[in-house]
């Protein structure tokens, strides 16, 4: 079965992929990602939420030193 996507769906898929690729390249440094994509940090935040990209954010573990 062939599934057809609308132009909007194609554009959104491409945008999501580009944002995720750039987030991973910059280790999720959102300020740099927004600058590279020439969008505001607020717009980036909205797109991360829109596409559910938070689940792809790496979990940073804090190392606690014993004294």
Coordinates of N, CA and C in Angstrom, one line a residue:
X1 N 0.8 -1.2 0.0 CA 0.0 0.0 0.0 C 0.9 1.2 0.0
X2 N 0.6 2.2 -0.9 CA 1.3 3.4 -1.0 C 0.7 4.5 -0.1
X3 N 1.5 5.1 0.7 CA 1.0 6.2 1.5 C 1.5 7.5 1.0
X4 N 0.6 8.4 0.7 CA 0.9 9.7 0.2 C 0.9 10.8 1.3
X5 N 1.9 11.6 1.2 CA 2.0 12.7 2.2 C 1.7 14.0 1.5
X6 N 1.1 14.9 2.2 CA 0.9 16.2 1.6 C 2.2 17.0 1.6
X7 N 2.1 18.1 0.9 CA 3.3 19.0 0.9 C 3.7 19.5 2.3
X8 N 2.7 19.8 3.1 CA 2.9 20.3 4.5 C 3.5 19.2 5.3
X9 N 3.1 17.9 5.1 CA 3.7 16.8 5.9 C 5.1 16.6 5.5
X10 N 5.4 16.7 4.2 CA 6.8 16.6 3.7 C 7.7 17.7 4.3
X11 N 7.2 18.9 4.3 CA 8.0 20.1 4.8 C 8.2 19.9 6.3
X12 N 7.2 19.5 7.1 CA 7.3 19.3 8.5 C 8.3 18.2 8.8
X13 N 8.3 17.1 8.0 CA 9.2 16.0 8.2 C 10.6 16.5 8.0
X14 N 10.8 17.3 7.0 CA 12.2 17.8 6.7 C 12.6 18.7 7.8
X15 N 11.7 19.6 8.2 CA 12.1 20.5 9.3 C 12.4 19.8 10.6
X16 N 11.7 18.8 10.9 CA 11.9 18.0 12.1 C 13.3 17.3 12.0
X17 N 13.6 16.7 10.9 CA 14.9 16.0 10.7 C 16.0 17.0 10.8
X18 N 15.9 18.2 10.2 CA 17.0 19.2 10.2 C 17.2 19.7 11.6
X19 N 16.1 19.9 12.4 CA 16.3 20.4 13.8 C 16.9 19.4 14.6
X20 N 16.5 18.1 14.5 CA 17.1 17.0 15.3 C 18.5 16.8 15.0
X21 N 18.9 16.9 13.7 CA 20.3 16.7 13.2 C 21.1 17.8 13.8
X22 N 20.6 19.1 13.8 CA 21.4 20.2 14.3 C 21.5 20.1 15.8
X23 N 20.4 19.7 16.5 CA 20.5 19.6 18.0 C 21.6 18.6 18.3
X24 N 21.6 17.4 17.6 CA 22.6 16.4 18.0 C 24.0 16.9 17.6
X25 N 24.2 17.6 16.5 CA 25.5 18.1 16.2 C 26.1 19.1 17.2
X26 N 25.2 19.8 17.9 CA 25.6 20.9 18.8 C 25.4 20.4 20.3
X27 N 25.2 19.1 20.4 CA 24.9 18.5 21.8 C 23.8 19.3 22.5
X28 N 22.8 19.6 21.8 CA 21.6 20.2 22.3 C 21.8 21.6 22.8
X29 N 22.8 22.3 22.3 CA 23.0 23.7 22.7 C 22.1 24.6 21.9
X30 N 20.9 24.8 22.5 CA 19.8 25.5 21.8 C 20.1 26.9 21.2
X31 N 20.9 27.6 21.9 CA 21.3 29.0 21.5 C 22.0 28.9 20.1
X32 N 22.9 27.9 20.0 CA 23.7 27.7 18.8 C 22.8 27.2 17.7
X33 N 21.9 26.2 18.0 CA 21.0 25.6 17.1 C 20.1 26.7 16.5
X34 N 19.5 27.6 17.3 CA 18.7 28.7 16.8 C 19.4 29.6 15.9
X35 N 20.7 29.9 16.2 CA 21.5 30.8 15.4 C 21.8 30.1 14.0
X36 N 22.2 28.8 14.1 CA 22.5 28.1 12.8 C 21.2 28.0 11.9
X37 N 20.1 27.8 12.5 CA 18.8 27.7 11.7 C 18.2 29.1 11.4
X38 N 18.8 30.1 12.0 CA 18.3 31.5 11.8 C 16.8 31.7 12.2
X39 N 16.6 31.1 13.4 CA 15.3 31.3 14.1 C 15.5 31.7 15.5
X40 N 14.5 32.2 16.2 CA 14.6 32.6 17.6 C 14.7 31.4 18.5
X41 N 15.2 31.6 19.7 CA 15.2 30.4 20.6 C 13.8 30.1 21.0
X42 N 12.9 31.0 21.0 CA 11.5 30.8 21.3 C 10.9 29.9 20.2
X43 N 11.2 30.2 19.0 CA 10.7 29.4 17.8 C 11.2 28.0 17.9
X44 N 12.5 27.9 18.2 CA 13.1 26.6 18.3 C 12.4 25.8 19.4
X45 N 12.2 26.4 20.6 CA 11.6 25.7 21.7 C 10.2 25.2 21.3
X46 N 9.4 26.1 20.6 CA 8.1 25.7 20.1 C 8.1 24.5 19.1
X47 N 9.1 24.5 18.2 CA 9.3 23.4 17.3 C 9.7 22.1 18.0
X48 N 10.6 22.2 18.9 CA 11.0 21.0 19.7 C 9.7 20.4 20.4
X49 N 8.9 21.2 20.9 CA 7.6 20.8 21.5 C 6.7 20.2 20.5
X50 N 6.5 21.0 19.4 CA 5.6 20.6 18.3 C 5.9 19.2 17.8
X51 N 7.2 18.9 17.6 CA 7.6 17.6 17.0 C 7.9 16.6 18.0
X52 N 7.8 16.9 19.3 CA 8.1 15.9 20.4 C 9.5 15.5 20.4
X53 N 10.4 16.4 20.2 CA 11.8 16.1 20.1 C 12.5 16.0 21.5
X54 N 11.8 16.4 22.6 CA 12.4 16.3 23.9 C 12.8 14.9 24.2
X55 N 12.0 13.9 23.7 CA 12.4 12.5 24.1 C 13.7 12.1 23.5
X56 N 14.2 12.8 22.5 CA 15.5 12.5 21.9 C 16.7 13.2 22.6
X57 N 16.4 14.1 23.6 CA 17.4 14.8 24.3 C 18.2 13.8 25.1
X58 N 19.6 13.9 25.0 CA 20.4 12.9 25.8 C 20.3 13.3 27.3
X59 N 20.3 12.2 28.1 CA 20.2 12.4 29.6 C 21.6 12.6 30.1
X60 N 21.8 13.7 30.8 CA 23.2 14.0 31.3 C 23.2 13.5 32.8
X61 N 24.1 12.7 33.1 CA 24.2 12.2 34.4 C 25.3 13.0 35.2
X62 N 24.9 13.4 36.4 CA 25.8 14.2 37.2 C 26.6 13.2 38.1
X63 N 27.9 13.4 38.1 CA 28.7 12.6 38.9 C 28.9 13.3 40.2
X64 N 28.6 12.7 41.3 CA 28.8 13.3 42.6 C 30.1 12.7 43.3
X65 N 31.0 13.5 43.7 CA 32.2 13.1 44.3 C 32.0 13.0 45.8
X66 N 32.6 11.9 46.3 CA 32.6 11.8 47.8 C 33.8 12.5 48.3
X67 N 33.6 13.1 49.5 CA 34.7 13.9 50.1 C 35.2 13.1 51.2

